[in-house]
Coordinates of C-alpha atoms and ligand atoms in Angstrom, one line a residue:
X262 CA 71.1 -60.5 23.4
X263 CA 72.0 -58.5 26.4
X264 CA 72.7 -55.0 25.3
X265 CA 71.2 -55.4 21.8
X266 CA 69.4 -52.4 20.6
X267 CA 65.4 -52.3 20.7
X268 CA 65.0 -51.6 17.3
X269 CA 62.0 -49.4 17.1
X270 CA 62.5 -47.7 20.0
X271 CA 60.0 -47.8 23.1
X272 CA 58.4 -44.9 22.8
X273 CA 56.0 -45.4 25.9
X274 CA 52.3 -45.0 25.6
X275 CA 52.0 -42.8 21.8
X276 CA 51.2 -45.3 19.6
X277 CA 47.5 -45.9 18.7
X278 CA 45.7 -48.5 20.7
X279 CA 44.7 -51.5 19.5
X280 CA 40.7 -51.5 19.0
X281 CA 39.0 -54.1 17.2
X282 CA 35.9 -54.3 14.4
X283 CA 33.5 -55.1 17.7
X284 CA 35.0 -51.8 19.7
X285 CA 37.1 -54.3 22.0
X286 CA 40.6 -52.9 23.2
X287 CA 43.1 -56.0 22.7
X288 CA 45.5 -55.3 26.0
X289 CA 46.1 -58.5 26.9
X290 CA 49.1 -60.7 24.2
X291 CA 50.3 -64.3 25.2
X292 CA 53.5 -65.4 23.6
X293 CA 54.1 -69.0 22.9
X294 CA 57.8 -68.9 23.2
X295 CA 58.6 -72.0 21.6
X296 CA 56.5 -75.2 20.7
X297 CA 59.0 -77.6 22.2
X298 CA 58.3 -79.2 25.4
X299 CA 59.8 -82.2 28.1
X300 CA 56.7 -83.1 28.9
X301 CA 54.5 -84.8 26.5
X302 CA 51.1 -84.5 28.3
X303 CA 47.9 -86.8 26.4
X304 CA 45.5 -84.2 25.8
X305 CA 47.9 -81.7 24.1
X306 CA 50.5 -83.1 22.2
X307 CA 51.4 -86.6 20.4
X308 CA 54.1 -88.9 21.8
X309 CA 56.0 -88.3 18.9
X310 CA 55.7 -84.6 17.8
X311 CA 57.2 -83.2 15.2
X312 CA 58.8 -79.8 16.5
X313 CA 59.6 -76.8 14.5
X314 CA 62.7 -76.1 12.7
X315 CA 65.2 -73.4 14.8
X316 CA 65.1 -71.0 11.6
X317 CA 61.0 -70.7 12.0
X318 CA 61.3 -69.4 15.2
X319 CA 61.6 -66.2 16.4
X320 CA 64.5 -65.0 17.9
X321 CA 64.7 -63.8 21.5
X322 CA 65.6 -60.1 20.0
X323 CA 62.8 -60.8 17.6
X324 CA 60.3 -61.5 20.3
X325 CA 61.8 -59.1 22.3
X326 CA 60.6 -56.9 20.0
X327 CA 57.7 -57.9 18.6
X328 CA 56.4 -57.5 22.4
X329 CA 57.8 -53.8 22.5
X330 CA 55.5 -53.3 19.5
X331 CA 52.7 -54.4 21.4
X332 CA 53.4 -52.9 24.5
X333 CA 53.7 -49.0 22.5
X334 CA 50.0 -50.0 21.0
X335 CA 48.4 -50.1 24.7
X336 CA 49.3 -54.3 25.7
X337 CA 49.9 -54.1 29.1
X338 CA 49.6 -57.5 30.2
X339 CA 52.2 -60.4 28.6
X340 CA 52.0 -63.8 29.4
X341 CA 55.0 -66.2 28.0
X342 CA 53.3 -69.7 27.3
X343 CA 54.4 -72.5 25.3
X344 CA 55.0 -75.5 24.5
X345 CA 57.1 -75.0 27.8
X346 CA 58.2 -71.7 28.1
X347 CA 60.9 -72.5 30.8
X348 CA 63.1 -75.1 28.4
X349 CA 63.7 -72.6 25.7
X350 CA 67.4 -71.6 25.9
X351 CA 68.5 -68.4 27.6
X352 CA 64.7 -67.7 28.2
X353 CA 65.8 -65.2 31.4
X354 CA 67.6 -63.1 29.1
X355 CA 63.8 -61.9 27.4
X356 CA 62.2 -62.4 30.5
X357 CA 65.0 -59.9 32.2
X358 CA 64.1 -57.7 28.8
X359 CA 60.3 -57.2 29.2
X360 CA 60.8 -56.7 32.9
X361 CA 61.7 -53.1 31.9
X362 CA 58.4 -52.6 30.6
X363 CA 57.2 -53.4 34.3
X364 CA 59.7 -50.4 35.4
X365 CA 58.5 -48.1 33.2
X366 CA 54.9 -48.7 34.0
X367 CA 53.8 -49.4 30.1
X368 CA 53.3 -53.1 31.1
X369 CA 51.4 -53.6 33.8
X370 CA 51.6 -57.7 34.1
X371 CA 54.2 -60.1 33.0
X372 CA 53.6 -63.5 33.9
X373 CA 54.5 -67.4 32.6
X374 CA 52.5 -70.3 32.3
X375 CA 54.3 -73.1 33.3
X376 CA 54.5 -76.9 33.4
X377 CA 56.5 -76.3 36.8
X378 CA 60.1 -78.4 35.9
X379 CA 62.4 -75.6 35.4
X380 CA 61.1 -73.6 38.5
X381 CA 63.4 -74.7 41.1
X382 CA 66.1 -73.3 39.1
X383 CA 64.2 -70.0 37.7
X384 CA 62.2 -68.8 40.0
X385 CA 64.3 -66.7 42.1
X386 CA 65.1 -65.0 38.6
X387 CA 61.2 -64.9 37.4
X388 CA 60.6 -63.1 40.8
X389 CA 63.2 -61.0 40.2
X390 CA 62.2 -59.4 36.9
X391 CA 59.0 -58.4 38.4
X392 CA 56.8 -61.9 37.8
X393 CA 54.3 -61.7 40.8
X394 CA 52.3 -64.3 39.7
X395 CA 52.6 -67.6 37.3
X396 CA 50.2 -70.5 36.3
X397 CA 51.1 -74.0 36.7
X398 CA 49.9 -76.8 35.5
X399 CA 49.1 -79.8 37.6
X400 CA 46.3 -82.3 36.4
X401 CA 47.3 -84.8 39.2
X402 CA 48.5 -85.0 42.6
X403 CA 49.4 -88.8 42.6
X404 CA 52.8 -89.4 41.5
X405 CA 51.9 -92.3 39.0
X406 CA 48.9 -90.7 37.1
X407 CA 50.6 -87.0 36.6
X408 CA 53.1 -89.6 34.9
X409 CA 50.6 -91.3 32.9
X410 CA 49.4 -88.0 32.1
X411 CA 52.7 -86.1 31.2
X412 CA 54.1 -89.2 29.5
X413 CA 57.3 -87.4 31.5
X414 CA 57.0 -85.1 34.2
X415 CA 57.6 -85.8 37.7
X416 CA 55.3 -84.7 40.3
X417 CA 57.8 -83.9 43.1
X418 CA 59.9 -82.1 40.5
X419 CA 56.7 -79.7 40.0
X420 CA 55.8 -79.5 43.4
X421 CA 59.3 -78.7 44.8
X422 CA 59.5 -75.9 42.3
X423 CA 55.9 -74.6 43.3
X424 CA 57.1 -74.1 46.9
X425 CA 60.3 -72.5 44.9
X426 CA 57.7 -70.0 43.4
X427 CA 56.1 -69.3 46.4
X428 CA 59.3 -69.0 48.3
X429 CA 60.5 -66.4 45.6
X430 CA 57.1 -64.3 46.7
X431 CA 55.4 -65.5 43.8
X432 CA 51.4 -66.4 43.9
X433 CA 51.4 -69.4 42.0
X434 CA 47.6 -70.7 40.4
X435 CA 47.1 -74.5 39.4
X436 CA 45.6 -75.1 35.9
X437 CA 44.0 -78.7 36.0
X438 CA 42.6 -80.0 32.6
X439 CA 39.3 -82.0 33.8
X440 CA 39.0 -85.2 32.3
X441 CA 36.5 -87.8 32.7
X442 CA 38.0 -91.0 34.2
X443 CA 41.4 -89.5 34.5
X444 CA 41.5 -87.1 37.5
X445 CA 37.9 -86.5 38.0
X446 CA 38.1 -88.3 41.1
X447 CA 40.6 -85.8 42.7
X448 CA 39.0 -82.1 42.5
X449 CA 37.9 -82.7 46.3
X450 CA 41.9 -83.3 47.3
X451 CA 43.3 -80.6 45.2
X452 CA 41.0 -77.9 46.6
X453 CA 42.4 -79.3 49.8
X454 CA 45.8 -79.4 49.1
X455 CA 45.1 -75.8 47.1
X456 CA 44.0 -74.9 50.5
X457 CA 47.7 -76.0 52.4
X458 CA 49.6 -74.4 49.8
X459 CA 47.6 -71.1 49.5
X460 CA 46.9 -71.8 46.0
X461 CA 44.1 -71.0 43.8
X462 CA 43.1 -73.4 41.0
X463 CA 41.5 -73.0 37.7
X464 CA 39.6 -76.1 35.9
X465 CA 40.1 -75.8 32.4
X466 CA 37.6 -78.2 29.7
X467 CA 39.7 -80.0 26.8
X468 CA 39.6 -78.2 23.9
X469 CA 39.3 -80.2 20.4
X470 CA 43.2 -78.4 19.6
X471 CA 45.8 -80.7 17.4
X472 CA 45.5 -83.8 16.4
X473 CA 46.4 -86.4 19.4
X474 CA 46.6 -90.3 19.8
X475 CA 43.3 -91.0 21.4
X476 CA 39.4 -89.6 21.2
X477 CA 39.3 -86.6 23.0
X478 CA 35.5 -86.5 23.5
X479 CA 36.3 -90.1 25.8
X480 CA 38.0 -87.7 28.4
X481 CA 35.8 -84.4 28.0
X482 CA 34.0 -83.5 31.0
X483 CA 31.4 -80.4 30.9
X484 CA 33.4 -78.6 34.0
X485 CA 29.1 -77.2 34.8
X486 CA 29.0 -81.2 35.9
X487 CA 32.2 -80.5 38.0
X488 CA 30.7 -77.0 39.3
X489 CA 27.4 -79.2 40.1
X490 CA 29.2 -82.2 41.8
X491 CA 31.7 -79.7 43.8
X492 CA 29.4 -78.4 45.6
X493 CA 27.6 -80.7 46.9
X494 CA 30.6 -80.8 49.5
X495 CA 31.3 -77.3 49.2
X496 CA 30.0 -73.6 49.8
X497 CA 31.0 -72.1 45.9
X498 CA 30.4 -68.1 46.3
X499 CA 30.1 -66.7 42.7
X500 CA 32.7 -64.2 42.4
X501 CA 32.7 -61.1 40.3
X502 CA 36.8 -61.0 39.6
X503 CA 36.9 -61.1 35.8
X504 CA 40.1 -61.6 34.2
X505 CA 38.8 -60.5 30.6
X506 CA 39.1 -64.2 29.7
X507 CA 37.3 -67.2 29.6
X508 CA 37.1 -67.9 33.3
X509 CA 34.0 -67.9 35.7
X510 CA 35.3 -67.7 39.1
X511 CA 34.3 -69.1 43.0
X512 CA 35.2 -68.7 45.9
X513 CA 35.2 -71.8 48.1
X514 CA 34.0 -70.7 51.4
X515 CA 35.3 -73.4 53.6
X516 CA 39.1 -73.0 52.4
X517 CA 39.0 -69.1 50.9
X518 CA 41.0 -70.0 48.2
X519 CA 39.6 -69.3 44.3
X520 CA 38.4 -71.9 41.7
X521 CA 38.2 -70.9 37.9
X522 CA 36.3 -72.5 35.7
X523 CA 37.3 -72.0 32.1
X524 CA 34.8 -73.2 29.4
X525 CA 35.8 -72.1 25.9
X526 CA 33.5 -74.0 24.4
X527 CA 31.2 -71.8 25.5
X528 CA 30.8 -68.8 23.3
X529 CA 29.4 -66.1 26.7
X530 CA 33.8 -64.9 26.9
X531 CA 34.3 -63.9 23.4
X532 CA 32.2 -60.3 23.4
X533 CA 34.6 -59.1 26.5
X534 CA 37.9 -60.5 24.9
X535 CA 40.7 -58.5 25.0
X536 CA 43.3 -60.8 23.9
X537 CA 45.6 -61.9 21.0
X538 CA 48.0 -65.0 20.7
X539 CA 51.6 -64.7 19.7
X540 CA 53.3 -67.9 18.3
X541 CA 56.7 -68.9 18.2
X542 CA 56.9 -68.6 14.4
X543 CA 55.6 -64.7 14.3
X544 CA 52.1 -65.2 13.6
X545 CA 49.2 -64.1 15.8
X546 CA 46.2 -65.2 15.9
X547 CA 43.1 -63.3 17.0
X548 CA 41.2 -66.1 18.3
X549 CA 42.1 -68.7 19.8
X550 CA 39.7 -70.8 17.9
X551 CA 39.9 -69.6 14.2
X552 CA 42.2 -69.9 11.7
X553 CA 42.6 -66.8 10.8
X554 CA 46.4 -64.9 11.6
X555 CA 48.6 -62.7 10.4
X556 CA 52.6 -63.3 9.7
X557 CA 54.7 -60.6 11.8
X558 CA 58.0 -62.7 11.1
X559 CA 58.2 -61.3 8.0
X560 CA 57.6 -57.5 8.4
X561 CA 60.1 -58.1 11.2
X562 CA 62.5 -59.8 8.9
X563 CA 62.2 -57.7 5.8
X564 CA 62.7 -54.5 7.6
X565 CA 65.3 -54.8 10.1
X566 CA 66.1 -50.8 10.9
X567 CA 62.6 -50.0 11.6
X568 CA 59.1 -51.5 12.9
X569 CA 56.9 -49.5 10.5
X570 CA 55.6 -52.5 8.5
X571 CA 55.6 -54.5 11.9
X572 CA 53.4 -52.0 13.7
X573 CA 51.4 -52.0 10.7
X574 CA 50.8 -55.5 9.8
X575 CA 49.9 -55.6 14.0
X576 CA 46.8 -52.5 13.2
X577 CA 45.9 -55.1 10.4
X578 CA 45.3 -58.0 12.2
X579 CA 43.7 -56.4 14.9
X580 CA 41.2 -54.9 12.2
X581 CA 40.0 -58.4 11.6
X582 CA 39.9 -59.8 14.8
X583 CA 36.7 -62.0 15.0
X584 CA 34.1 -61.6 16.8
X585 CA 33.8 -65.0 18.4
X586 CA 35.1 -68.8 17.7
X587 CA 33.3 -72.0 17.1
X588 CA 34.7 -74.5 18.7
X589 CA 32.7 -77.5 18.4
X590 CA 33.5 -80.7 20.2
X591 CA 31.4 -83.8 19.7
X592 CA 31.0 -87.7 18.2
X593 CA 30.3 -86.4 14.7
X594 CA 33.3 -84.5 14.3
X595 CA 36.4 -86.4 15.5
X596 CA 38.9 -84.1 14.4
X597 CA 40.3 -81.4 16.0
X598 CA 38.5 -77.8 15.5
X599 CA 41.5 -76.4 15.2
X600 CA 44.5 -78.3 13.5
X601 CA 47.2 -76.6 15.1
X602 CA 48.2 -77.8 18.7
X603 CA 47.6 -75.7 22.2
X604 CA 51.1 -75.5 22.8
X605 CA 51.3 -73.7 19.4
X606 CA 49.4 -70.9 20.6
X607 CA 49.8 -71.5 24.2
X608 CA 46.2 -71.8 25.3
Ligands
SAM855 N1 53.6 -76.0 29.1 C1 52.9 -75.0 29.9 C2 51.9 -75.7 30.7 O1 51.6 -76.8 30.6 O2 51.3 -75.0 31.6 C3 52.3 -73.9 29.0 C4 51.7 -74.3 27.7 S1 50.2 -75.3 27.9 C5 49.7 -75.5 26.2 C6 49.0 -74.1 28.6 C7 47.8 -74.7 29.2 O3 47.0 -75.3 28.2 C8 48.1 -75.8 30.2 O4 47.5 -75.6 31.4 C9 47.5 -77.1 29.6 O5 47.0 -78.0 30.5 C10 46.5 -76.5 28.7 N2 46.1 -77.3 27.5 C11 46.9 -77.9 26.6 N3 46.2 -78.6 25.7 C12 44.9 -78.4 26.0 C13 43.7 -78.8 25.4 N4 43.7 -79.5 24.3 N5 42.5 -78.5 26.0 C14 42.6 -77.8 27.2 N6 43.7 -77.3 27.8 C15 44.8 -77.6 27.2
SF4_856 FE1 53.9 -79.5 27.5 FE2 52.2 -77.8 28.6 FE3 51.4 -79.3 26.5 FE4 51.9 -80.5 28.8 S1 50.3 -79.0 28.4 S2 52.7 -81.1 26.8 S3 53.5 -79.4 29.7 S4 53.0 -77.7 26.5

C-alpha cells in the first residue's frame, strides 16, 4: 500500500461538516480494523467465533480511505479498535498513512485501543506515527484470572508491552470491564498499581453486545455500586474533563491519577455524542446501540476513481443518526440488545 494513491484526494478542511438531525457535529470515528482477535475474552466474544471472510473486509487502502473521507468532513479524532487492532496484517502501514493527517493538522487525535500483545513489538512504531496516547485493556492483574478471562492472553505479555508504551512516550489508560464475582475484588489494587505505573483507568459496565456462552446479567455490576464502594477508601474528586463520550470522570486524590466510569446503559451521554463507528466490513453505525447503518463498502467499491458516492452515502448516514440507544440489560431479556459483537464495532 505504501505509495498508493489516495483516491479522492485530501483536500483539507472544505468539505461540509458532519451535523446530525439533533444539531450534533460527529468529529469523533472509531474504526474496527478487523473482527479477528488472539484473545478470546468471556464477555465479548465466544470461544469458538466465527470470523469474517478476507473478501468482507476492507482493505487497508480502502480504510485508508474511507478515513480520508471522514477526516475532509471535519473528523478529527480516529481511534483504530477491533477485534484486536494490533494482529491485523501490515497494520503499521495504515497507521503510518493516517499519521499524515496528524502532520497536516486535519486530524487532531489518532489513537488504538488495544488488548496490549502486540505492543512490545509496535509501540516504538505507534509513537512514531504521532499516537500519544492508547487504551488498554486489563480486567485483571493476577496472572491466572486475566487467563480465565482472556481464554488466552498473558498478563506479563500485556504488562511488558505497557511499560513498552510508556517507554515509547506514550500515555497509556487501562480499560477494566467490571464484573461481579470476577475482578470486583481488585479495583482497590489496580488504582494502586495505576498509581506505580502513572496510569489512568477507566471502568467500563458490560454491555448486552453478541451473543456469548454464559448469562451476562450474572457478571453485571452497576459501576454507581463500584463508585459507592471505592470510596469508601478513597477521596473521588468529580472532574469536569469530558471526552464527548460516555465517561464520568474522578480524580482520586490520594494517587492523582484519573478513574472513568463508563455506563452506557445509561442514556445521560447520548445528547453530547459526537461519534460514529466504522466496521471492518464498511458499514457504520451511528449508534453504538441501534441497528441502524449504512454500507460504505459498496460506494467505495462501485466507484473506484472517485469518492463522490462515498462522501455522499457518509452525509446520509449522518442525517439519520439517532438520537439516543436503548440498551436494556435485565432477567427478562436474555439476549443480547444488540446481536452483533463489541469487537464488531469496537466499543
Ligand atoms: N481488542 C481490543 C481491546 O480489548 O482493548 C479492542 C477491542 S475491544 C472490543 C474494546 C473494549 O471493549 C475493550 O476494553 C473491551 O474490554 C470492551 N468490551 C468488549 N466487549 C464488551 C462488552 N460486552 N461490554 C463492555 N465492554 C466490552
Ligand atoms: Fe479481543 Fe478485545 Fe474482545 Fe478481548 S475485548 S476478545 S481482546 S476484541
Amino acid at each position: 500500500m505504501d505509495g498508493c494513491e489516495t483516491i479522492g484526494k485530501d483536500r483539507g478542511a472544505e468539505g461540509t461538516k458532519l451535523v446530525d438531525p439533533f444539531g450534533r457535529t460527529v468529529k469523533y470515528l472509531r474504526v474496527s480494523v478487523t473482527d479477528r482477535c488472539d484473545f478470546r475474552c468471556q464477555y465479548c466474544m465466544s470461544e469458538e467465533m466465527t470470523f469474517l471472510p478476507k473478501s468482507e473486509v476492507l482493505s487497508l487502502e480502502e480504510l485508508d480511505r474511507v478515513c480520508a473521507a471522514f477526516v475532509r468532513k471535519g473528523v478529527e479524532k480516529i481511534r483504530l479498535t477491533g477485534g484486536e487492532p494490533l494482529v491485523r496484517k501490515d497494520i503499521m502501514v495504515l497507521v503510518n498513512r493516517l499519521g499524515r493527517h496528524l502532520k497536516t493538522g486535519a486530524l487532531k487525535e489518532l489513537t488504538v485501543t488495544t488488548n496490549g500483545s502486540q505492543l512490545t513489538k509496535l509501540a516504538p512504531g505507534l509513537a512514531a506515527a504521532g499516537i500519544r496516547r492508547i487504551n488498554v485493556s486489563v480486567d485483571s492483574l493476577k496472572e491466572d484470572r486475566f487467563r480465565e478471562i482472556t481464554r488466552r492472553g498473558d498478563l506479563n505479555q500485556v504488562l511488558a508491552g505497557i511499560k513498552a508504551a510508556r517507554d515509547a512516550g506514550m500515555q497509556v489508560k487501562i480499560n477494566a470491564v467490571a464484573l461481579k464475582g470476577v475482578n470486583d475484588d481488585e479495583y482497590d489494587d489496580m488504582i494502586r498499581w495505576c498509581a506505580e505505573t502513572q496510569t489512568d483507568m477507566t471502568l467500563i459496565e458490560t454491555m448486552p453486545m453478541g451473543e456469548v456462552d454464559h448469562d451476562r446479567t450474572d457478571h453485571y455490576l452497576p459501576l454507581s455500586l463500584v463508585r459507592a464502594r471505592l470510596s469508601e477508601k478513597w477521596t473521588l474528586e468529580d472532574l469536569d474533563y469530558n471526552s464527548g463520550g460516555p465517561a464520568r470522570y474522578v480524580r482520586v486524590k490520594e494517587t492523582g491519577r484519573k478513574i472513568g466510569f463508563i455506563t452506557p446503559l445509561s442514556h445521560n451521554f447520548c445528547e453530547s455524542c459526537n461519534r460514529v463507528r466504522l466496521t471492518c466490513t464498511g458499514t457504520l453505525y451511528m449508534c453504538l446501540g441501534q441497528n441502524d447503518a449504512a454500507d460504505l463498502r459498496f460506494p467505495m467499491r462501485v466507484e473506484k476513481d472517485s469518492d463522490e458516492l462515498l462522501e455522499a452515502a457518509i452525509d446520509e448516514a449522518i442525517g439519520r443518526k439517532p438520537k439516543g440507544h436503548d440498551f436494556i440489560i435485565d432477567r427478562r431479556h436474555k439476549g443480547p440488545a444488540v446481536s452483533r459483537h463489541m469487537s464488531v464495532t469496537g466499543g
